[in-house]
Structure formats: C-alpha cells, structure tokens
Coordinates of C-alpha atoms in Angstrom, one line a residue:
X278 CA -14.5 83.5 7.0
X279 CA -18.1 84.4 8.0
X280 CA -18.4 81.3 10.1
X281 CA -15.7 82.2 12.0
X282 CA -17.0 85.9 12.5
X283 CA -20.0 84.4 13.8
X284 CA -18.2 82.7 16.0
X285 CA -16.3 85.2 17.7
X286 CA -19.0 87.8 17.5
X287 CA -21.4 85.0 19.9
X288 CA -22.7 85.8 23.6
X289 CA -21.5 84.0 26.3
X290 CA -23.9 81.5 26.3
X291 CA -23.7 80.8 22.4
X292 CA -20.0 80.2 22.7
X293 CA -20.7 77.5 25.7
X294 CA -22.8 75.8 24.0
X295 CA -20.1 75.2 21.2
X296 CA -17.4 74.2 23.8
X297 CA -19.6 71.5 25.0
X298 CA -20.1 70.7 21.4
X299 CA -16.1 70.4 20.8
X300 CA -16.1 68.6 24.6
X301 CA -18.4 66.0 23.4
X302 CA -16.5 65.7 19.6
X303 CA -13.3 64.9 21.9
X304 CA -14.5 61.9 24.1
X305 CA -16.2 60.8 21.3
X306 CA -13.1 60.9 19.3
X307 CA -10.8 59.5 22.1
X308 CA -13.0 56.7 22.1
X309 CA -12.6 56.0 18.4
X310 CA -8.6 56.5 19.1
X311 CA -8.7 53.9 21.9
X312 CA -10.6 51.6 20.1
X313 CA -7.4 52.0 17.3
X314 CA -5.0 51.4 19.9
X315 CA -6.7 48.6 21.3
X316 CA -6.9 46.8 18.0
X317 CA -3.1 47.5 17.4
X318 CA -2.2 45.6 20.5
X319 CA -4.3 42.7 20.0
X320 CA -4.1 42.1 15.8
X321 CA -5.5 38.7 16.4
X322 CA -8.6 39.6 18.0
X323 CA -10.4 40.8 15.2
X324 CA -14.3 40.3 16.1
X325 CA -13.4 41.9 19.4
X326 CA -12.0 45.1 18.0
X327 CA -15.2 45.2 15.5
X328 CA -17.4 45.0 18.5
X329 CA -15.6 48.1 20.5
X330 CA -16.0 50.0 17.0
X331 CA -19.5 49.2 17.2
X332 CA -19.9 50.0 20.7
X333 CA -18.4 53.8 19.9
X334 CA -21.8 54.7 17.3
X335 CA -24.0 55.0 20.6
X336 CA -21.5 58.2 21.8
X337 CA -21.5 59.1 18.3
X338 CA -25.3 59.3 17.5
X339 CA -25.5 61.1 21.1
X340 CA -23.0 64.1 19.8
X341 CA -24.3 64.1 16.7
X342 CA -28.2 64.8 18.2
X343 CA -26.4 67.7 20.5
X344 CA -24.6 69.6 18.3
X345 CA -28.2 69.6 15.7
X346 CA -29.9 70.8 18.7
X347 CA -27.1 73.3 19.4
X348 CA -27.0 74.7 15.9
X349 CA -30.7 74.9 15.8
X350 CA -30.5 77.5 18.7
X351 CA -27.9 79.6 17.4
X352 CA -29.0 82.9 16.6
X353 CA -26.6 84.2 14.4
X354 CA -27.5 81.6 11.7
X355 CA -31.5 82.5 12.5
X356 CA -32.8 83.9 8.7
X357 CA -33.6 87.3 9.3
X358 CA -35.6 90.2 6.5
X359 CA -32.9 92.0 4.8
X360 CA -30.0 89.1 5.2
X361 CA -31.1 87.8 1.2
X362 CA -30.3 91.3 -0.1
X363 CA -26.8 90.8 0.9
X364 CA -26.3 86.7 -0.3
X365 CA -27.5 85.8 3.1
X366 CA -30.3 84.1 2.6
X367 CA -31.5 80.1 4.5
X368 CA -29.6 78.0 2.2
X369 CA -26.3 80.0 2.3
X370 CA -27.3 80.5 6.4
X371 CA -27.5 76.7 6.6
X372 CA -24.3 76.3 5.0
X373 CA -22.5 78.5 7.9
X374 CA -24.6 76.6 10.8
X375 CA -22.7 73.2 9.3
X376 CA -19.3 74.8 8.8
X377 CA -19.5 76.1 12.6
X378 CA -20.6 72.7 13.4
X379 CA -17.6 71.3 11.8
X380 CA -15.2 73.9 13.4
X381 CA -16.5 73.1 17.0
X382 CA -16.1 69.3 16.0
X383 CA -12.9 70.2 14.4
X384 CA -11.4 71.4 17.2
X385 CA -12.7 68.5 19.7
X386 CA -11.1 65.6 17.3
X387 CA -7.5 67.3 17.7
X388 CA -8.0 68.1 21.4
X389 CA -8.8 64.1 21.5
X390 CA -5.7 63.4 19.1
X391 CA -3.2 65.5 21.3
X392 CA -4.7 63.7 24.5
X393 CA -4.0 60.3 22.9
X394 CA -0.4 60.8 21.9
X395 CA 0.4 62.3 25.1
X396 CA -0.8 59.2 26.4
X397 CA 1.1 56.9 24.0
X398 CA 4.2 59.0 24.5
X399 CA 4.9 60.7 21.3
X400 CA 4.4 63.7 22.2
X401 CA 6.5 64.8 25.6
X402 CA 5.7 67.4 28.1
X403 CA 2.7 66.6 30.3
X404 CA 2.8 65.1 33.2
X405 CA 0.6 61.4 32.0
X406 CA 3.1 61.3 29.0
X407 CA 3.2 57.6 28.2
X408 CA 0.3 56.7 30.7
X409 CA -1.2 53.9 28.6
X410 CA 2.0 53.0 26.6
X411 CA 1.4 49.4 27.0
X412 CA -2.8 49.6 26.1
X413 CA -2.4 51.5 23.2
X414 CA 0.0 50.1 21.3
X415 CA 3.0 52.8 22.3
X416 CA 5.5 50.3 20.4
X417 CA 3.6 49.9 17.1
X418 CA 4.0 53.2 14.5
X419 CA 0.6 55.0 14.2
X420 CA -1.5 54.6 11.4
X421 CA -1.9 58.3 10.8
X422 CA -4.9 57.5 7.5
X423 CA -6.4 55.1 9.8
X424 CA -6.5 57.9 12.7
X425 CA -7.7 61.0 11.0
X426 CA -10.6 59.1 9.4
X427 CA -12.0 58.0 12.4
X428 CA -11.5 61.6 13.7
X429 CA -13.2 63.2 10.7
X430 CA -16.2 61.1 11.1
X431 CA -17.5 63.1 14.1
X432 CA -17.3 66.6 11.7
X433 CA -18.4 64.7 9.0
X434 CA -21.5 63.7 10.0
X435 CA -22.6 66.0 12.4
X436 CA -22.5 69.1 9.6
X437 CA -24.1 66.7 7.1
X438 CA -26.8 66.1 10.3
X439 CA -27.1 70.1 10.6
X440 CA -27.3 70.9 7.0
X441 CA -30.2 68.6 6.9
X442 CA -32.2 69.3 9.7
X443 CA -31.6 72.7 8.8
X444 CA -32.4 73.0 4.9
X445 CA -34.7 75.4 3.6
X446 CA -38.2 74.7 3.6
X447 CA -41.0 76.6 1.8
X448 CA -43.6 77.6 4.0
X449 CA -46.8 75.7 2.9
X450 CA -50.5 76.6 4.1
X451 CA -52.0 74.2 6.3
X452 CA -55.0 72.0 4.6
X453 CA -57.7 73.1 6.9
X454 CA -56.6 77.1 6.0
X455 CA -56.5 76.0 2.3
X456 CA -59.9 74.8 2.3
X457 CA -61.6 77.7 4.5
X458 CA -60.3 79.8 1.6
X459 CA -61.4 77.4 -0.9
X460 CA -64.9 77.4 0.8
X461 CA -65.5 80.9 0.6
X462 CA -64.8 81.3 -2.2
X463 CA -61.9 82.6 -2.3
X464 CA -58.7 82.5 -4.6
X465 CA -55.8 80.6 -3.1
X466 CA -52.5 81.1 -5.8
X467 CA -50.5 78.8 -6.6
X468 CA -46.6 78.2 -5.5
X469 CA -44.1 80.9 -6.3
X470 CA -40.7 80.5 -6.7
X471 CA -39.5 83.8 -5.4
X472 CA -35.8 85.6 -5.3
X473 CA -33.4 83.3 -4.9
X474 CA -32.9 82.3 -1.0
X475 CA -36.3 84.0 0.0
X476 CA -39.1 82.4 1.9
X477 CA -42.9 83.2 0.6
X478 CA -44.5 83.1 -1.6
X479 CA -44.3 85.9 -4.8
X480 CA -47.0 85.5 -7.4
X481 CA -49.2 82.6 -8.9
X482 CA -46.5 80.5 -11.0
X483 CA -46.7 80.8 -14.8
X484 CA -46.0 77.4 -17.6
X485 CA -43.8 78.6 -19.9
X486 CA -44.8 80.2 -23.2
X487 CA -48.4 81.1 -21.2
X488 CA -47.1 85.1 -21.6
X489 CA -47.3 84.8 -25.5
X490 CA -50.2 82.5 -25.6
X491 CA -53.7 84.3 -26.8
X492 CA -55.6 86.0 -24.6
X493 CA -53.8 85.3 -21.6
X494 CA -53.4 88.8 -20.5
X495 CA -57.1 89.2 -21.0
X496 CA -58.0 86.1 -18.4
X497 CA -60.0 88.1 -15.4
X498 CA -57.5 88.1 -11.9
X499 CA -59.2 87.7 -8.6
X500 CA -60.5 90.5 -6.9
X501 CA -59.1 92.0 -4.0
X502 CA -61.6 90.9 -2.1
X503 CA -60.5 87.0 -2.8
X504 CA -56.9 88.1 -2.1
X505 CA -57.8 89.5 0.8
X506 CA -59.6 86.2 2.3
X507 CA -56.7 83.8 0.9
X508 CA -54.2 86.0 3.1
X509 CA -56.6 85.9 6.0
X510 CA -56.7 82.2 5.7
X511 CA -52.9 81.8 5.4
X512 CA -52.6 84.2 8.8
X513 CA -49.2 85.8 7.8
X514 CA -50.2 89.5 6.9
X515 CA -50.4 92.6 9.2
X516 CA -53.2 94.1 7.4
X517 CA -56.0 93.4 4.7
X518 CA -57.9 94.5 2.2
X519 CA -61.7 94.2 2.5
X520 CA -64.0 95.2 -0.3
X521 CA -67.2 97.1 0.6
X522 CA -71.0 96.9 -1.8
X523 CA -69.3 100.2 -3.3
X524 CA -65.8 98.4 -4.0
X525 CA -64.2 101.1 -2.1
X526 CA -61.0 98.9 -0.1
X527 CA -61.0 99.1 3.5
X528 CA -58.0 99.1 5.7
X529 CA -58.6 97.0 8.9
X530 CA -55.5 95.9 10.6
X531 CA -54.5 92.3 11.8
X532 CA -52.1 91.5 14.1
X533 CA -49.3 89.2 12.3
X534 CA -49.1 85.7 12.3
X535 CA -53.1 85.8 14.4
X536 CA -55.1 84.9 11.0
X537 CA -58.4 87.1 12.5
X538 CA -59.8 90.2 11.1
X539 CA -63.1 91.6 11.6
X540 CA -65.9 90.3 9.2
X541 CA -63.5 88.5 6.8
X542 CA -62.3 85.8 9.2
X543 CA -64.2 82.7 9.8
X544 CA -63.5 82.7 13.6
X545 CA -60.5 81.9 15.4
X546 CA -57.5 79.8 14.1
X547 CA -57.8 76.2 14.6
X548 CA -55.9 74.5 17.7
X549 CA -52.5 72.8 17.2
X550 CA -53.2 69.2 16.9
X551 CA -51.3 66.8 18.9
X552 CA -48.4 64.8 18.1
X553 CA -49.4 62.0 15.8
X554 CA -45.8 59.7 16.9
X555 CA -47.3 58.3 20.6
X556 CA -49.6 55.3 18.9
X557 CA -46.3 54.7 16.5
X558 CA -43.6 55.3 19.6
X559 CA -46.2 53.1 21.9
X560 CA -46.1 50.3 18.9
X561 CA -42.1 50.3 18.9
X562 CA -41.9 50.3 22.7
X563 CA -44.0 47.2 22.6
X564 CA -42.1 45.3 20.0
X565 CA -38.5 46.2 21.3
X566 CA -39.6 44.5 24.7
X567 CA -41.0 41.5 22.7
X568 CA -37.7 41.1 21.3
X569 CA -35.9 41.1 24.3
X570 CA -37.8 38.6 26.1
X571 CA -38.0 36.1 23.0
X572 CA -34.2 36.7 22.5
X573 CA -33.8 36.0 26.1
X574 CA -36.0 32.9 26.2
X575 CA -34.5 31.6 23.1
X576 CA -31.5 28.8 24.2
X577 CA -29.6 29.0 21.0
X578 CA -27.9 32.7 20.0
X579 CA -24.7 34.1 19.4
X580 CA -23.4 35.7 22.5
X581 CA -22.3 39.3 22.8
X582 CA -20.2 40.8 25.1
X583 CA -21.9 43.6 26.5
X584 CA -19.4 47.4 27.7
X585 CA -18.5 47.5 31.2
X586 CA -18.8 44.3 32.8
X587 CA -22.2 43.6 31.8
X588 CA -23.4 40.0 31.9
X589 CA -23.1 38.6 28.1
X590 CA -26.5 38.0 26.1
X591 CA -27.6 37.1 22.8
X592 CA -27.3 40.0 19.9
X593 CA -31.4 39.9 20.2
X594 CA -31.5 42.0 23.1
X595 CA -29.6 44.9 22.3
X596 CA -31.8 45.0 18.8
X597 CA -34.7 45.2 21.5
X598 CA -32.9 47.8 23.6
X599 CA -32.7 50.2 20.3
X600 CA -36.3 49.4 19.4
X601 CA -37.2 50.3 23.3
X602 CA -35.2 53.7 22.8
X603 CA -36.4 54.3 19.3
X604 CA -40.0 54.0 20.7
X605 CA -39.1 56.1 23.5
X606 CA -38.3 58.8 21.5
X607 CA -40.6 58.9 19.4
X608 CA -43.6 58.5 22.3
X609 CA -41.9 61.9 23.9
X610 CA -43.5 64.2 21.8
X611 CA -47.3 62.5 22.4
X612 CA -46.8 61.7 26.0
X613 CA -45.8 65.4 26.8
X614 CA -49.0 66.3 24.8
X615 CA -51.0 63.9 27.0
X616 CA -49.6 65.2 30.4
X617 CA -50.6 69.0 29.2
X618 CA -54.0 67.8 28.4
X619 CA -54.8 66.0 31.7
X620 CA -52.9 69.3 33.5
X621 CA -55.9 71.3 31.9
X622 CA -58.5 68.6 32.7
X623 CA -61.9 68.8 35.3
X624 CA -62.6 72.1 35.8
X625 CA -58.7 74.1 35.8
X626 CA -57.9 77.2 37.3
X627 CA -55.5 79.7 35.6
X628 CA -52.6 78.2 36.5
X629 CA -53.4 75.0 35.6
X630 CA -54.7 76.0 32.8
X631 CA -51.5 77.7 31.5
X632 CA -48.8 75.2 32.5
X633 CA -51.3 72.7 30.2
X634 CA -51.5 74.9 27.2
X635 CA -47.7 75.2 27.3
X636 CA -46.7 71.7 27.6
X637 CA -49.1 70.7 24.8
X638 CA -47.7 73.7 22.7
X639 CA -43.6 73.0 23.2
X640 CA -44.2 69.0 23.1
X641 CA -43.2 68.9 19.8
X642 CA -39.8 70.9 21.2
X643 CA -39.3 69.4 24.5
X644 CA -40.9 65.9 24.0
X645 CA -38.3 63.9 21.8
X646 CA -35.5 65.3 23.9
X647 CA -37.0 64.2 27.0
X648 CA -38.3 60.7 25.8
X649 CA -34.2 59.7 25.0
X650 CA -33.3 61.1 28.1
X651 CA -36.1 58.4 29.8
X652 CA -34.7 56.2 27.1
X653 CA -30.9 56.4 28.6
X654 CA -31.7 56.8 31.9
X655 CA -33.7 53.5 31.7
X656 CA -30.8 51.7 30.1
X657 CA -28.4 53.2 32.8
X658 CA -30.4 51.8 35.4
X659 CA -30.8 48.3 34.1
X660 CA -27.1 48.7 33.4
X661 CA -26.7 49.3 36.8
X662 CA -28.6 46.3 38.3
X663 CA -26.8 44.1 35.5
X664 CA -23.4 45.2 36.3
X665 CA -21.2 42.0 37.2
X666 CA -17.8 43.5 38.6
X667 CA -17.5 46.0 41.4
X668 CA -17.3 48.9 38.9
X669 CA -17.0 49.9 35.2
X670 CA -13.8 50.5 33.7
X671 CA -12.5 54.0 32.3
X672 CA -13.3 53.8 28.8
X673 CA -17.4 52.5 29.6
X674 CA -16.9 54.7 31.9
X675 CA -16.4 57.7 29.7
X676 CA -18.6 56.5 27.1
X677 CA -22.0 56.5 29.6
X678 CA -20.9 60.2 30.5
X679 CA -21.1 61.3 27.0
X680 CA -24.2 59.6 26.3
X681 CA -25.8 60.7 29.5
X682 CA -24.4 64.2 29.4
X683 CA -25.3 65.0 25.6
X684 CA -28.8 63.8 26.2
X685 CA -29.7 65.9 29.5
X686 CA -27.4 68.7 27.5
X687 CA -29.7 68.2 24.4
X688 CA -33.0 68.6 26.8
X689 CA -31.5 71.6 28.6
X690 CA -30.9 72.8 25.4
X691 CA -34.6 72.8 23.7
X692 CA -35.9 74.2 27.1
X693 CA -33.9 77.0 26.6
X694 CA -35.3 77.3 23.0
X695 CA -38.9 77.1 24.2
X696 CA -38.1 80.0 26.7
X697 CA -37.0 82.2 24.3
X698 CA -39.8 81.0 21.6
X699 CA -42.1 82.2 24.2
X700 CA -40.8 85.2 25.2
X701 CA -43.3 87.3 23.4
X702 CA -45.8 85.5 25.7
X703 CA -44.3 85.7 28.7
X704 CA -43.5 89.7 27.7
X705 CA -47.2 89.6 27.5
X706 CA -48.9 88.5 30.0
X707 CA -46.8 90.3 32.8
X708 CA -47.7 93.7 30.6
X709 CA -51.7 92.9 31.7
X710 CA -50.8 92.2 35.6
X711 CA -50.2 88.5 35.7
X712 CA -48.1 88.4 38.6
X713 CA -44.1 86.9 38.0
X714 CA -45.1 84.3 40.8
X715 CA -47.7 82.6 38.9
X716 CA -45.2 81.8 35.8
X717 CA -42.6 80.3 37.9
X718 CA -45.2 78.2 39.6
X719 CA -46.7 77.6 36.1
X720 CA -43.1 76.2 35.4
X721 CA -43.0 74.1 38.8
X722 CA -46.0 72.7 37.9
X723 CA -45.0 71.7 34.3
X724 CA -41.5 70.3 35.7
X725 CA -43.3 68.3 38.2
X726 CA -46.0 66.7 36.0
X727 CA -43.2 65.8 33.5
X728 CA -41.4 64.0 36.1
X729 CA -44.5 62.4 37.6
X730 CA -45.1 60.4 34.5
X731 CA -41.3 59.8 32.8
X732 CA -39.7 59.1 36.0
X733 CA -42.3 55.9 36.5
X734 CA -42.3 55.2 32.9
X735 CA -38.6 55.0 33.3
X736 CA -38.5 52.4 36.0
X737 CA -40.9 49.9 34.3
X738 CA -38.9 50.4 30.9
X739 CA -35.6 49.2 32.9
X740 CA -36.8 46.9 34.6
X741 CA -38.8 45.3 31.9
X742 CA -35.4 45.8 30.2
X743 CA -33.0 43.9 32.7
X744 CA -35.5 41.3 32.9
X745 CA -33.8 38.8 29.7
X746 CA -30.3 39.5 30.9
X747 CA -31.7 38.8 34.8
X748 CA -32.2 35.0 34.3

C-alpha cells in the first residue's frame, strides 16, 4: 500500500520514468511470448527455439540495468532524518524501491500478454486481432504455466536487481581519514550498531558481559579533545569541540560534510581518486578482441546463427563480443576520469578548469553508463556492416530498439542524477557572480570532450569487431 502511494503521489517526471520502465518490461516480455509461440509452431526445432530464448537475455539485462538506474533516482524512496522514527528506515525504503520496481514491470508483462493474444486471436476487439495467427501457434492451446513464468522473470529479477544495488550500507571512514586521526593521536571508536534501520555510527561497541566485568566503568574515556579530531577526520559534523591549555571547550563551527575546522584540521580533505576499473576494463577489451579474431581464424567451430540476418559465425565470437562490452563498461568510469584530467591540463582557464573537475567528479555516475552505450552502439554498427538481407525483420528489429533505447535511457538517466547531485554547486556558484553562460558552456565543453573520445573509440571497437565475421 505505501508503494503504491508513492507512486501516485510522484512528479511528472518520476512517473515517466516508470512508464518507460513498464515500456521496456513489455517488449521485453513480447519477446519472451514470441519466442513461445515460435517454439509451438515448430516442436521439432528444438536447438533453434533454445537459441531465440538465448537471444532474448540481451533485452533483458538492458531492462533490468534501466529500471536499477531508475529506482536509484527516485526520490520518494531517498532515506531521509526522521523516516526511522516512523518504520521508515533504508532497509524497509529499499524494500518499497523493489516492490515499485515490480509494479512498473508488473504492469509491462500484462500489457505484453494482452498484445500477444490479440495477435493470436484469443482475445477479439482490436483491429490486428489474429495478425500473426499462423507464427504464433494461433491453433495450439496456450501453455498458460509456461507463459506467466517467462513474464514473471522480468519483475523478478529486476526487484531482486534493485533490492541489491540498493541495500543498506554502513557508512565506513575512508583509510586515509582513519589514519590522520590515528596519527594525531586521536581516538577513532569502533563500529556501532545503532537503532534499528539508522545509518551512523552510535557509540564504541561493547563484548558482552564487559558491563559487569571489574573495573570497566573505571577504564579512562577519551577526552573531548580526541573526539573532537576523530569527528574532524570523519568530515560528517557541523560543529566541534576543541579543547583549550585551560580545558575550557570551544565552539568553532564547520560546515557539514567539508572535514576543515580551524587549528584541529590537518589541511584540506584529500582529492577523490580516480576510478581504479580502466587498467581492468582496458585488460577485458583486449582479450574479448583476441577471442574474436582466434575464433574467427580457427576453421573448425560450431556455427551460430546470428539475430537479424547476420552472417553465421562460430559461438567464439559472440563470447568475444560480451568480453568487448564487459570491458567497455567497465573502462567508462576511468576513461571519463581521463578526459576530465586532460580538460584541466597545461595551464586551464576557469572554464576549463570546471568542466574537468566535474567530469572527473560524476565519472563514477556517468562513466559505466556511457561506456555500454559505446559498447552497443559499436555492436550496432558492426551489425550494420554485417547485415546480409536488405533489412532486419520485426522481432530483431524490436529487440535492437530496446537495447539501444534502455541504454541511451539509462545515460540520460544518470545525467539527470548528476544534475541534481550538483545542484548545491551549481546554487553556488551563481550566488558569487559566476555568470549562467559560463555553466552551460562548461556543459558544452564536457559534452563535446566526451564525444571526442567515445565516438572514435566506438568506431575502432566495431570495426575491430566486424573484422572475424568480415572474411
């Protein structure tokens, strides 16, 4: 009942995103229906109607990575202070960012299932009733079990996907704070359990029986002084406590989340590092390529038949086509870290200098996205010069649409996060005079680097791609 108050109670933009969640459930749930039909028709063809089921996970694992990226930017789900005095807390939040998950998929997988009996001709009263009677199997009954379990495996696992990448975590101090505050001496404590369903941390964590034990109410605590420098190192107060040669406290205030305060901070906070995925995505890359050009070299190989009139090649090179993806993906986040840096490079003005600094502090946000977007449109393109007959057929043809389309979705979708994590930012520097016309050439000048070094990238990964199938 509160996921679905959430979901009515969503802004306009909020309740888009969901429809183009339950838009992308439904073609990926045709497909599965299809595939059904298809096998029905043709029971002797068994190893074909395995290969169309295996052909449908690629529009699956596309949904599935935009409706996490969705969910991730919902705000209604966001943990908020107050929401764990009420039962509300990240783990019971979580739980209603999968169930709205579900719903939208839900609701997508019977849109698909009324679309595919119209077309069989069970159902009567459109005008495409019994439009693909003869391909999907109009004559045979319906295997209603069969049916709803390949609809339910959209909702399935995209909630499981959400409640995952969406699971409480307890926020840890980073090892270089840890160790400032251990170098000064100072008294880090230990992790605390806290209320149920609250983040933090809540006191130093006792063994049990250590109440009772003999003298342990008499063991000296840390000052306030050592407190006071182990909350400076972890940066998340708004004020602290600093102790003078008279041990009179002193209030001197903080700004949140900055980890600087007067004589008790070392210095400024240490500068994100950079993704530590390009040398690994780089790696990948390489060996998915090797694999297609050995598999493509090699004379012997079973042959598989590849969606939409492709030209058939051994199984070898679509193993190297998901390596070559995989390693895209996970080179996004380091090569968008890399194009900030060189942004900011010999001698940058200020807007140079702040297009950099944002790139390298959103490529952890933006870069995955954007390195399976090169990743598909460098697969579209070599399956564009590959194509055999004059054009692909409906089904391939709906299946590159939803990949394509949840992808560039999915990357519209995290730059729309960024925007908003930076808003504070943004708020700020137009309060001290920077003019409005220097933040959207800031974002010109981030859009254009970005292209200048996937859109290249993504012509030598297709054709290095295209090259085993070529021969």
């Amino acid at each position: 009942m509160l996921a679905l108050r959430l979901t009515r109670g969503a802004r306009p933009a909020v309740q888009l995103r969901r429809l183009l969640v339950a838009v992308a459930s439904a073609g990926t749930g045709f497909l599965f229906l299809c595939t059904l039909g298809h096998a029905m028709s043709h029971p002797e063809s068994t190893t074909a109607a395995l290969l169309r089921l295996a052909w449908c996970l690629t529009p699956l694992a596309a949904t599935v990575y935009f409706a996490v990226a969705v969910a991730r930017t919902d705000p209604a789900t966001r943990p908020r202070p107050g929401l764990s005095a009420i039962g509300l807390g990240p783990a019971r939040l979580m739980a209603v960012s999968a169930t709205t998950t579900a719903l939208s998929c839900t609701l997508g997988s019977m849109l698909a299932l009324l679309l595919f009996l119209h077309l069989r001709g069970d159902l009567t009263g459109m005008p495409f009733d019994g439009a693909a009677a003869g391909f999907l199997a109009a004559d045979v009954p319906l295997p209603l079990p069969a049916a709803l379990t390949l609809l339910a495996l959209v909702p399935a696992i995209a909630s499981v996907a959400v409640a995952t990448a969406l699971r409480p975590r307890e926020p840890r101090p980073t090892g270089a704070r840890e160790e400032n505050a251990r170098g000064a001496g100072a008294w880090v404590p230990a992790r605390g359990y806290g209320r149920f369903g609250a983040y933090g941390q809540s006191g130093a964590r006792e063994t049990f029986g250590a109440y009772g034990r003999f003298g342990a109410r008499l063991r000296a605590r840390p000052g306030p002084a050592a407190v006071g420098a182990a909350a400076v190192a972890r940066g998340d107060v708004t004020s602290t406590t600093a102790v003078t040669a008279t041990d009179q406290p002193v209030e001197s205030a903080v700004p949140a989340g900055t980890g600087t305060a007067g004589p008790a901070s070392d210095g400024p906070p240490a500068p994100r590092e950079a993704p530590a995925g390009l040398p690994w995505g780089i790696a990948v890359l390489a060996a998915g390529l090797a694999v297609e050009s050995y598999a493509g070299r090699s004379p012997g190989g079973s042959g598989l038949r590849m969606p939409g009139g492709l030209s058939t090649g051994p199984a070898g090179v679509l193993v190297g086509w998901i390596l070559a993806t995989l390693g895209l993906a996970l080179a996004g986040p380091g090569l968008t870290h890399l194009c900030g840096s060189l942004l900011q490079a010999v001698r940058p003005g200020p807007l140079r200098l702040l297009a950099g600094r944002v790139l390298m502090a959103e490529a952890g946000r933006i870069g995955r996205p954007l390195g399976v977007v090169c990743a598909v449109a460098s697969a579209a393109y070599a399956a564009t010069a590959l194509a055999e007959g004059p054009s692909f057929g409906p089904l391939s043809t709906l299946g590159a649409l939803l990949v394509s389309g949840c992808t560039v979705a999915t990357l519209l979708t995290a730059a729309v996060e960024a925007k908003h994590a930076r808003a504070d930012t943004t708020a700020a520097l137009l309060r001290l005079g920077a003019p409005a016309t220097m933040l959207r050439s800031a974002a010109a000048l981030r859009a254009g680097a970005l292209l200048a070094l996937f859109v290249p990238l993504t012509l030598v990964v297709a054709e290095l791609a295209a090259l085993p199938l070529a021969r």
